[in-house]
Short mmCIF file of C-alpha atoms and ligand atoms in Angstrom, two decimals:
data_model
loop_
_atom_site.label_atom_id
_atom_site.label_comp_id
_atom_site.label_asym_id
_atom_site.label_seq_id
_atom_site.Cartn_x
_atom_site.Cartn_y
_atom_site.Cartn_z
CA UNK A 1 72.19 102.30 96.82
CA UNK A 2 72.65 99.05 98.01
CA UNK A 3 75.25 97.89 100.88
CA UNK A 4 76.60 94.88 98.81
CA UNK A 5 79.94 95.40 97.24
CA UNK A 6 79.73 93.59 94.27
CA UNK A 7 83.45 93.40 93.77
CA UNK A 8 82.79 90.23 97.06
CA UNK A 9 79.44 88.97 94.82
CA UNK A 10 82.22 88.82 91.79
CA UNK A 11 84.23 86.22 93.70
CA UNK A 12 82.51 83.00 93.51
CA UNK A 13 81.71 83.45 89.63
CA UNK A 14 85.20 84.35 89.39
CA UNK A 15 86.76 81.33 91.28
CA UNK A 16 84.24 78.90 89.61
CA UNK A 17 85.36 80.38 86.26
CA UNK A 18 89.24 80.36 87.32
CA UNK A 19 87.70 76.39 88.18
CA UNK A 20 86.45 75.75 84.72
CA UNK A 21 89.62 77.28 82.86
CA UNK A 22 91.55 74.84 84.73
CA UNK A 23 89.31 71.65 84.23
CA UNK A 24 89.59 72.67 79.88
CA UNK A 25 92.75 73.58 79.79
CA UNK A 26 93.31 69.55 80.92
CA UNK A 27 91.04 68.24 78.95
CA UNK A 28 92.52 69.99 75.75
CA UNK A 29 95.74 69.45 77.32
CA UNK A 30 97.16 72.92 76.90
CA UNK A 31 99.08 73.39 80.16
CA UNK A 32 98.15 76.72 80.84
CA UNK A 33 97.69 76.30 84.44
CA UNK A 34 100.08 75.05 87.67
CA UNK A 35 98.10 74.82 90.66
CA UNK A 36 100.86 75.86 92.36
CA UNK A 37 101.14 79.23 90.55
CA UNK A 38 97.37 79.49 90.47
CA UNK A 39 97.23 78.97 94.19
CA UNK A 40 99.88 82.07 95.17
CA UNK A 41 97.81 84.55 92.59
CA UNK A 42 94.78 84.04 94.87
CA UNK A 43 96.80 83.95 97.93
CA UNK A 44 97.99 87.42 96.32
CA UNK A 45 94.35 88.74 95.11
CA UNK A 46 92.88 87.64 98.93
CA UNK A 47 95.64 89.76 100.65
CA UNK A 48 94.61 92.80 98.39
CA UNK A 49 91.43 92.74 99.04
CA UNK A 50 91.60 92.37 102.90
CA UNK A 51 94.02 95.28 103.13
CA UNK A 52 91.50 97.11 100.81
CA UNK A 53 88.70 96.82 103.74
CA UNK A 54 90.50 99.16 105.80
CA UNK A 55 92.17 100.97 102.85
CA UNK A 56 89.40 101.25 100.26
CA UNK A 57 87.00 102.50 103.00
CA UNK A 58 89.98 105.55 103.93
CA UNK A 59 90.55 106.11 100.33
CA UNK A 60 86.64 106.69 99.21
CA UNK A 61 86.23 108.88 102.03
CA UNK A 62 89.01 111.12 101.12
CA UNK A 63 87.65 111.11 97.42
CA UNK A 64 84.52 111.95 98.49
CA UNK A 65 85.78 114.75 101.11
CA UNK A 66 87.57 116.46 98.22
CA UNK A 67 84.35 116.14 96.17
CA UNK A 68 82.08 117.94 98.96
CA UNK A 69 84.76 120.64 99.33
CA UNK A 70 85.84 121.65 95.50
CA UNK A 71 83.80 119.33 93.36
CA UNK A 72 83.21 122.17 90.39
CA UNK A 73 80.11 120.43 88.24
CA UNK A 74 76.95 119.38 89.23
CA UNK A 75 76.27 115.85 87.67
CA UNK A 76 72.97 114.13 88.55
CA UNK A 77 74.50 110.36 89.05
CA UNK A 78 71.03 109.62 87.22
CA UNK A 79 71.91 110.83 84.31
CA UNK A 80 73.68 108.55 81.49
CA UNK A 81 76.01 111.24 80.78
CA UNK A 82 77.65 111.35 84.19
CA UNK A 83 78.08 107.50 84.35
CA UNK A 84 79.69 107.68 80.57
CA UNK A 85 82.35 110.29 81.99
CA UNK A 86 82.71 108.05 85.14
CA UNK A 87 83.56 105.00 83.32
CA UNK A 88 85.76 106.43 80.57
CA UNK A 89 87.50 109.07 83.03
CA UNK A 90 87.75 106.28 85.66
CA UNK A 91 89.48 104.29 82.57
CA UNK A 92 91.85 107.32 81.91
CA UNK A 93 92.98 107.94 84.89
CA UNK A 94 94.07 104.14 85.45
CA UNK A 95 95.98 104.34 81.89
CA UNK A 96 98.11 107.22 83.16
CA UNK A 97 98.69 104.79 87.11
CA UNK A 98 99.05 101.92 85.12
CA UNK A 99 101.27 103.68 82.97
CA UNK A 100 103.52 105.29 86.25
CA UNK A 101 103.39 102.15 87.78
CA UNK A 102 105.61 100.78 84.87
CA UNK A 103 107.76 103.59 84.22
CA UNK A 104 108.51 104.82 87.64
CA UNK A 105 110.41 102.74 90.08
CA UNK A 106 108.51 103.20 93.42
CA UNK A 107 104.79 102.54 91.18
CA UNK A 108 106.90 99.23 89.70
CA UNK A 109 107.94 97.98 93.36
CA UNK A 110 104.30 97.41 93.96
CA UNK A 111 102.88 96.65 90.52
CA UNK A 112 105.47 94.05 89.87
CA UNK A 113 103.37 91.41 91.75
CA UNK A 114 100.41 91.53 89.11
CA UNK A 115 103.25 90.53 86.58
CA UNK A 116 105.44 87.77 88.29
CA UNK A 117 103.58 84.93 87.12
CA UNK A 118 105.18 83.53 84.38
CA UNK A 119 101.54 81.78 83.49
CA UNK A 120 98.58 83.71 82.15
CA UNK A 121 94.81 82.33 82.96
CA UNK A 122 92.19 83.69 84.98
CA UNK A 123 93.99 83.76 88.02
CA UNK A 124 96.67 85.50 87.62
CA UNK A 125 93.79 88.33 86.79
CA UNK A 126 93.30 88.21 90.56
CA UNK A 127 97.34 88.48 91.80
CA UNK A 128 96.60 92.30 92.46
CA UNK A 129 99.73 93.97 94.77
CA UNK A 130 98.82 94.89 98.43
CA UNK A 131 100.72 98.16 98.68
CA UNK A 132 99.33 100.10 94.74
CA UNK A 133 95.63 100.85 96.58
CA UNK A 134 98.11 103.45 99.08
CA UNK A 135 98.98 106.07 96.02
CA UNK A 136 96.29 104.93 93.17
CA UNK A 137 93.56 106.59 94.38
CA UNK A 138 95.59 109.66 94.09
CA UNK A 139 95.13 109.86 89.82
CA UNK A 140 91.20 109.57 90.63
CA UNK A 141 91.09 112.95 92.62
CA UNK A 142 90.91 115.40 89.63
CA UNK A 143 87.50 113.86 88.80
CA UNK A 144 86.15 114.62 92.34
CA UNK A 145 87.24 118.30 91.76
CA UNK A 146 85.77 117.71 88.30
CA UNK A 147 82.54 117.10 90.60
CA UNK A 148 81.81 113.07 89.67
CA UNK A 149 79.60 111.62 92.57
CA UNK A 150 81.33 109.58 94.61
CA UNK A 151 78.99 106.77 94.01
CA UNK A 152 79.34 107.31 90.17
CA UNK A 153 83.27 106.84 90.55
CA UNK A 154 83.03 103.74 93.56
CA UNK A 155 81.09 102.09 91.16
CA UNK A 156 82.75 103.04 87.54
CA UNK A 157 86.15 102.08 89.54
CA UNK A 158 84.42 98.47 90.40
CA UNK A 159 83.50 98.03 86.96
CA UNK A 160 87.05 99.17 85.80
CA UNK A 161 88.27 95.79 88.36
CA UNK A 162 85.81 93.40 86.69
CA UNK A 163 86.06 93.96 83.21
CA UNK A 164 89.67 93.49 83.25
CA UNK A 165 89.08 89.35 84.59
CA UNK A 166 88.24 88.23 81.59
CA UNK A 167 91.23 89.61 79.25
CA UNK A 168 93.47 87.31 81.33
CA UNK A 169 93.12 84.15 79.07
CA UNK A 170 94.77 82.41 76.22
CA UNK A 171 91.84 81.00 75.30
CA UNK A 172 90.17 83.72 73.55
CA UNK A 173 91.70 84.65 69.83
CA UNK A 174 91.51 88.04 68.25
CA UNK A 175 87.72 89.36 68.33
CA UNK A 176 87.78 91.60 65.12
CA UNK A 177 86.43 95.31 65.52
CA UNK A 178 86.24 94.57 69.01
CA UNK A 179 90.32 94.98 69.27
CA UNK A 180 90.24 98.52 67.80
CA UNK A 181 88.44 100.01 70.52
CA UNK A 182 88.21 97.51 73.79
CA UNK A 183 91.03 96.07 75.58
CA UNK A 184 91.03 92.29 74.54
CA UNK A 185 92.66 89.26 75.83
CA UNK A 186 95.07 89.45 73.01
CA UNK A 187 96.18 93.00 73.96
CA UNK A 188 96.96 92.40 77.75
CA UNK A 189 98.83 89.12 76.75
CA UNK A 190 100.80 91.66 75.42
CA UNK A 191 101.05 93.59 78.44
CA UNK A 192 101.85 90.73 79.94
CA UNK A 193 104.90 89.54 77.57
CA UNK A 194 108.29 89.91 78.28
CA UNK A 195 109.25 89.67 74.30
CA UNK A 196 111.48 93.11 73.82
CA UNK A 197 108.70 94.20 71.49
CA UNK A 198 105.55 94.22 74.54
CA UNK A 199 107.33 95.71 76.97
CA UNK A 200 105.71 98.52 78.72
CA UNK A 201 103.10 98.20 75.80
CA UNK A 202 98.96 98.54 76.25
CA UNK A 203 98.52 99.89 79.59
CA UNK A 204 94.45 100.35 79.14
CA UNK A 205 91.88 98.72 81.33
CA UNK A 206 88.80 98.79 79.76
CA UNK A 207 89.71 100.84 76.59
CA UNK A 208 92.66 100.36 74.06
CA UNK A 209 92.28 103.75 72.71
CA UNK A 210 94.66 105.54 75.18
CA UNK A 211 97.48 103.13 74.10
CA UNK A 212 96.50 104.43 70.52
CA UNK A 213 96.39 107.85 71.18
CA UNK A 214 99.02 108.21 73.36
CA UNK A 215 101.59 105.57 71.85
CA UNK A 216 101.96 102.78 73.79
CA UNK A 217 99.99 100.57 71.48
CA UNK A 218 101.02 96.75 70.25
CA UNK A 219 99.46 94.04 68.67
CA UNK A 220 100.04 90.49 69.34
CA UNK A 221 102.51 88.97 66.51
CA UNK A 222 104.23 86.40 68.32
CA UNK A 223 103.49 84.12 71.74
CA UNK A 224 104.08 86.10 74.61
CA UNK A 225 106.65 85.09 77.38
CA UNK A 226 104.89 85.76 80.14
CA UNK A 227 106.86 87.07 83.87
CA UNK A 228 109.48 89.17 84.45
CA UNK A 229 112.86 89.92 84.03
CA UNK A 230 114.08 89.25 87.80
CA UNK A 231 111.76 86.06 88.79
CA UNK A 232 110.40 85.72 92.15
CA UNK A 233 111.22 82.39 92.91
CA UNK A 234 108.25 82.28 95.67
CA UNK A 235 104.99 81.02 96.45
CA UNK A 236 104.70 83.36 99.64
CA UNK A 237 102.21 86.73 98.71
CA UNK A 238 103.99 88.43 101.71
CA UNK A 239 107.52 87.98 99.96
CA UNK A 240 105.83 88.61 96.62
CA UNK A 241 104.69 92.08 98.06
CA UNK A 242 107.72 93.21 99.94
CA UNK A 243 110.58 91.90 98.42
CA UNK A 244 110.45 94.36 95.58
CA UNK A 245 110.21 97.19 98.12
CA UNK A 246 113.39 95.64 99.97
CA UNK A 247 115.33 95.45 96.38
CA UNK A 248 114.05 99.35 95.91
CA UNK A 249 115.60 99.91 98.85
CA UNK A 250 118.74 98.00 98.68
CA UNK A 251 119.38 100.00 95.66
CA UNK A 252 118.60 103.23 97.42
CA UNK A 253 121.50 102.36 100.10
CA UNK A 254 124.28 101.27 97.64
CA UNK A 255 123.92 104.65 96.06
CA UNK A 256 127.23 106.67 96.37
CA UNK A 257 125.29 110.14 96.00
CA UNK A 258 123.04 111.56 98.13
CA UNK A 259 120.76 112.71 95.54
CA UNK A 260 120.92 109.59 93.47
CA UNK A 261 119.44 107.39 97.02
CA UNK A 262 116.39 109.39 96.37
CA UNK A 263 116.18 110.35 93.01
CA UNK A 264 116.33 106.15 92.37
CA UNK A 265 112.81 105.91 93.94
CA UNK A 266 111.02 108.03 90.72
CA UNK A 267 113.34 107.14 88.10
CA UNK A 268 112.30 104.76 85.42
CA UNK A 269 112.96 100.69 86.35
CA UNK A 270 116.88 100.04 85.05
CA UNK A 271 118.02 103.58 85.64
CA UNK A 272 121.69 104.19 86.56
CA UNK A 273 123.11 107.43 87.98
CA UNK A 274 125.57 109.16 85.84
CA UNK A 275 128.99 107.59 85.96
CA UNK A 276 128.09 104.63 87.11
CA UNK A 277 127.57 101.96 84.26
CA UNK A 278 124.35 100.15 83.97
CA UNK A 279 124.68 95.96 85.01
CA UNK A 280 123.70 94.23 82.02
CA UNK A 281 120.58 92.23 83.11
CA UNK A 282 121.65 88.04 83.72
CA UNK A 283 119.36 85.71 81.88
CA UNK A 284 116.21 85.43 83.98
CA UNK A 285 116.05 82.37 86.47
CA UNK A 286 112.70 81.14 85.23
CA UNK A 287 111.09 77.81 86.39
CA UNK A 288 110.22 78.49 89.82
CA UNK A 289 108.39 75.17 90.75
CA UNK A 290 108.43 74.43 93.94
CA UNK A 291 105.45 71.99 94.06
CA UNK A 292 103.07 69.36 96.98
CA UNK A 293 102.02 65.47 96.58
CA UNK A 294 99.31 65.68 94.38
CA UNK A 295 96.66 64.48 97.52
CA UNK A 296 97.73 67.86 98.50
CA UNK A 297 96.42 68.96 95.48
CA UNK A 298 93.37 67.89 96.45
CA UNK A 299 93.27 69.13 99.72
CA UNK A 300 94.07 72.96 98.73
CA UNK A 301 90.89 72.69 96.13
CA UNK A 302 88.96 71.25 98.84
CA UNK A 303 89.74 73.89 100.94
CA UNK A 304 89.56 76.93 98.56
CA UNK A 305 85.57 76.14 99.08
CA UNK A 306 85.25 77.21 102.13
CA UNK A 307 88.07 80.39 101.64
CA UNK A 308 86.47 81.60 98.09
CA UNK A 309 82.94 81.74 100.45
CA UNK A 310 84.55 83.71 103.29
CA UNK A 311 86.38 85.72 101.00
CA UNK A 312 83.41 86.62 99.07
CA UNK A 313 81.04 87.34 102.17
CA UNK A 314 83.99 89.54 103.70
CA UNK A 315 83.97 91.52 101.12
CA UNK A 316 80.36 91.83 99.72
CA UNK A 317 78.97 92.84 103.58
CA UNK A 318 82.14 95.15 104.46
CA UNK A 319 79.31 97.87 105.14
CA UNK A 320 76.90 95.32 106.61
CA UNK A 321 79.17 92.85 109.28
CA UNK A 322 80.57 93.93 112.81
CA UNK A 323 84.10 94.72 112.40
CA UNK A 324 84.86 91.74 114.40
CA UNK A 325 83.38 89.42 112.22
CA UNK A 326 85.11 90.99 109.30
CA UNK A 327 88.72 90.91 111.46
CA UNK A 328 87.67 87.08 111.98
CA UNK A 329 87.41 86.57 108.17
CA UNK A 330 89.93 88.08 106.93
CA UNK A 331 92.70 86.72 109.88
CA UNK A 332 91.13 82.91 108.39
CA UNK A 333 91.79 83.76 104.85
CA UNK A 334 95.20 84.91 105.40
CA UNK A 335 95.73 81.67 108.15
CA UNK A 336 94.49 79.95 105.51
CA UNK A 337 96.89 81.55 102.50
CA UNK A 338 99.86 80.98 104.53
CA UNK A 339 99.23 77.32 104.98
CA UNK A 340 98.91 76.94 101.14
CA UNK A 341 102.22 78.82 100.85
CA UNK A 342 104.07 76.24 102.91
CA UNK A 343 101.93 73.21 101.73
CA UNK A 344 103.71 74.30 97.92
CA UNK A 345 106.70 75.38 99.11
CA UNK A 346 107.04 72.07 101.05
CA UNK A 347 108.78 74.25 104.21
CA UNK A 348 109.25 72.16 107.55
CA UNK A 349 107.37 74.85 109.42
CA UNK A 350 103.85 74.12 107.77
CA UNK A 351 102.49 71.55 110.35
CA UNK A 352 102.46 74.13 112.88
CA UNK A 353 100.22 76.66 110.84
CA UNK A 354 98.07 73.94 109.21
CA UNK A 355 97.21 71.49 111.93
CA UNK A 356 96.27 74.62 114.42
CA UNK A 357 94.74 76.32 111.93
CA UNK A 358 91.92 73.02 111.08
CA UNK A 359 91.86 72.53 114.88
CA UNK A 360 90.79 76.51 115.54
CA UNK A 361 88.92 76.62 112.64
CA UNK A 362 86.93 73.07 113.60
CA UNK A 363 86.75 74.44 117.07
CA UNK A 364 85.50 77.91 115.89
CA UNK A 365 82.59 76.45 113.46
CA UNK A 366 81.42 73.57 115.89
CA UNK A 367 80.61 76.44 118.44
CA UNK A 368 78.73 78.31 115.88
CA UNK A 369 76.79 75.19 115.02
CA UNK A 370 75.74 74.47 119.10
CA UNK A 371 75.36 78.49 120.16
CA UNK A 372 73.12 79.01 116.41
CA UNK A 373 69.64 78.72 116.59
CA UNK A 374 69.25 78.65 112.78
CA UNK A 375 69.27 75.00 111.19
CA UNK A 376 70.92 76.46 108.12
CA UNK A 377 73.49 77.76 110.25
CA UNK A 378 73.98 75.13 112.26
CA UNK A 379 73.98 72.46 108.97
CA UNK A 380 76.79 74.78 107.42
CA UNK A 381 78.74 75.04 110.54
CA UNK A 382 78.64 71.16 111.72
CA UNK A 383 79.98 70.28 107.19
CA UNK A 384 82.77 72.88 108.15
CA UNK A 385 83.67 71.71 111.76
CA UNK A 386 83.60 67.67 110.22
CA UNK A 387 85.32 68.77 106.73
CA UNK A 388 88.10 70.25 109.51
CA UNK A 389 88.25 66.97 111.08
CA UNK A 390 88.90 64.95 108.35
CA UNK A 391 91.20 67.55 107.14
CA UNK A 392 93.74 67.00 109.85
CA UNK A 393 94.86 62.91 108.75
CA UNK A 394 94.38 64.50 105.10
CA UNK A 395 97.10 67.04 105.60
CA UNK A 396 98.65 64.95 107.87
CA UNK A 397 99.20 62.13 105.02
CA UNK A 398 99.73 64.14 101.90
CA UNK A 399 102.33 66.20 103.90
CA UNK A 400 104.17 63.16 105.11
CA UNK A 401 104.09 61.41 102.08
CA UNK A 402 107.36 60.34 99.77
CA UNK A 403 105.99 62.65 97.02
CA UNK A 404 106.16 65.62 98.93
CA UNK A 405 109.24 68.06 97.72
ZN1 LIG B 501 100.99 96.17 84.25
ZN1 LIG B 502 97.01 91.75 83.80
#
């Protein structure tokens, strides 16, 4: 098995998709993208899957700890049969989280994030939450003890990740036959609608058939409205993540009864305690558009180049780099996310993370390019160290100029 995790080989094709999505959805002028939005889903999907380096590593081990100790079955991961049961029963198990993580308060304060963008493209396929990879790999252990090999499920669980891109697009109709069975871009719209009808509707990755079965099923009638009922009203990933959490809490405290602060953590999103009557939700605050000059624009594409590479390479060589290399990475990408969130957000404090962050950066890549002894190397390094040169008047520019919010 190789050491490449292909969910980091994914990333390019997926931002150069996101990329083309965005370039036809001008050209036919349907305005299903802001850049703004798009820019905080990846800013969300980049934090996930740094977290996840540490995280995912801890949670496969423990998966494949229980396996050695109680796995019951012995499935030869070269036979068709095992991977069948590893994608299907890796699909099954993330109906009944996906499922929890909409019905149960402390599952919703993390899963929320994947649903706060009131857009729906390609991107927002990558606005994953930072804190869901803590408990979800909980609903995978019964098919450990059911004795699936480890590398069966790591892989089956990637696949699970992938094939769910693609459903996140209003430019694909309904696909026929394909809808009774698969989960289809028309059925996660749904997910993704806020209409009374979609709510908590089609909870399947891969598969539609567990909505069917188990009656969570809707088809697409009417446009969705995508978000949710209690907008964010943020750029920021960090605030995206925690905020929820803070709310959950909040809520938690302003309980009168003891039992009600924790029973408010597994009951269903909305629940009151007895007595108490239920606040009638206010009309939600949509619009959030907090937006940069568009040279800024520019200068966040230019710059998601370089971020979508390091991004990708962090996570495709996980097994392969020195953990400092990897810490280097992913404290860039997050430098980097940061920047973007005050570039759109237009806060007075973003000078002092952008113009430090091109001058360590430029600093960072022109010693790679004198110390290399590889001409590729030192070609990449000496385009990254000038791009973060001319960067700085860029930023500088766009940031001062009278379009800026
Ligand atoms: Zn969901
Ligand atoms: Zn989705």
């Amino acid at each position: 098995m190789t050491n490449i995790n292909p969910i980091g080989v994914a990333v390019p094709v997926f931002i150069g998709l996101i990329c083309f999505e965005w370039f036809v959805s001008r050209r036919k002028k349907r305005p299903f993208y802001r850049i703004n939005d798009a820019v905080s889903d990846l800013a969300c999907g980049m934090g996930d899957q740094m977290i996840g380096l540490v995280v995912a590593g801890i949670t496969f081990g423990l998966y494949t700890w229980v396996y050695s100790q109680w796995g019951l079955l012995e499935m030869s991961s070269s036979s068709v049969w095992t991977w069948v049961l590893g994608i299907v029963g890796v699909d099954l198990c993330y109906y009944g989280y996906h499922r929890f993580s909409h019905r149960v308060n402390f599952g919703w304060a993390s899963h929320v994030v994947h649903h706060q963008s009131e857009e729906y493209n390609l991107a927002v396929a990558l606005r994953q939450p930072w804190f869901a990879q803590f408990s979800g790999w909980l609903v995978y252990i019964p098919l450990a003890v059911l004795g699936l090999p480890p590398e069966v499920y790591g892989l089956s669980y990637a696949i699970n990740l992938l094939y769910q891109f693609w459903i996140h697009t209003r430019f694909i109709g309904k696909m026929g036959p394909f809808e009774w069975v698969m989960n289809t871009p028309s059925h996660h719209r749904v997910h993704h609608g806020t209409n009374p009808q979609y709510i908590d509707k089609n909870y399947g990755g891969i598969f539609i058939i567990w909505d069917r079965m188990f009656g969570t099923f809707e088809e697409e009638k009417e446009e969705p409205l995508y978000g949710i009922m209690k907008p964010l009203r943020s750029w920021n990933p960090v605030t995206a993540n925690v905020q929820p959490f803070v709310s959950l809490m909040n809520a938690s405290f302003s309980m009168p009864r003891l039992a009600d602060k924790f029973r408010v953590w597994i009951a269903e999103p909305g629940w009151t305690p007895d007595g108490v009557a239920a606040v009638p939700f206010p009309a939600p605050n949509r619009g959030y558009d907090s937006d940069a000059s568009p040279g800024l624009h520019l200068y966040t594409m230019a710059h998601l180049l370089p971020v979508s590479a390091a991004t990708g390479c962090v996570i495709a060589f996980v097994n392969v780099w020195p953990p400092v290399w990897l810490a280097v990475g992913a404290g860039y990408i997050f430098w980097t996310c940061m920047g973007w969130v005050g570039i759109f957000e237009g806060s007075a404090w973003t000078r002092w993370v952008e113009i430090p962050r091109l001058l360590c950066v430029g600093g960072a890549a022109a010693t790679v390019a004198i110390e290399s002894s590889n001409v590729q190397v030192q070609m990449i390094f000496a385009l990254l160290t000038l791009f973060s040169v001319v960067s700085i008047p860029w930023f500088r520019n766009g940031y001062l100029s009278p379009g800026r919010q």
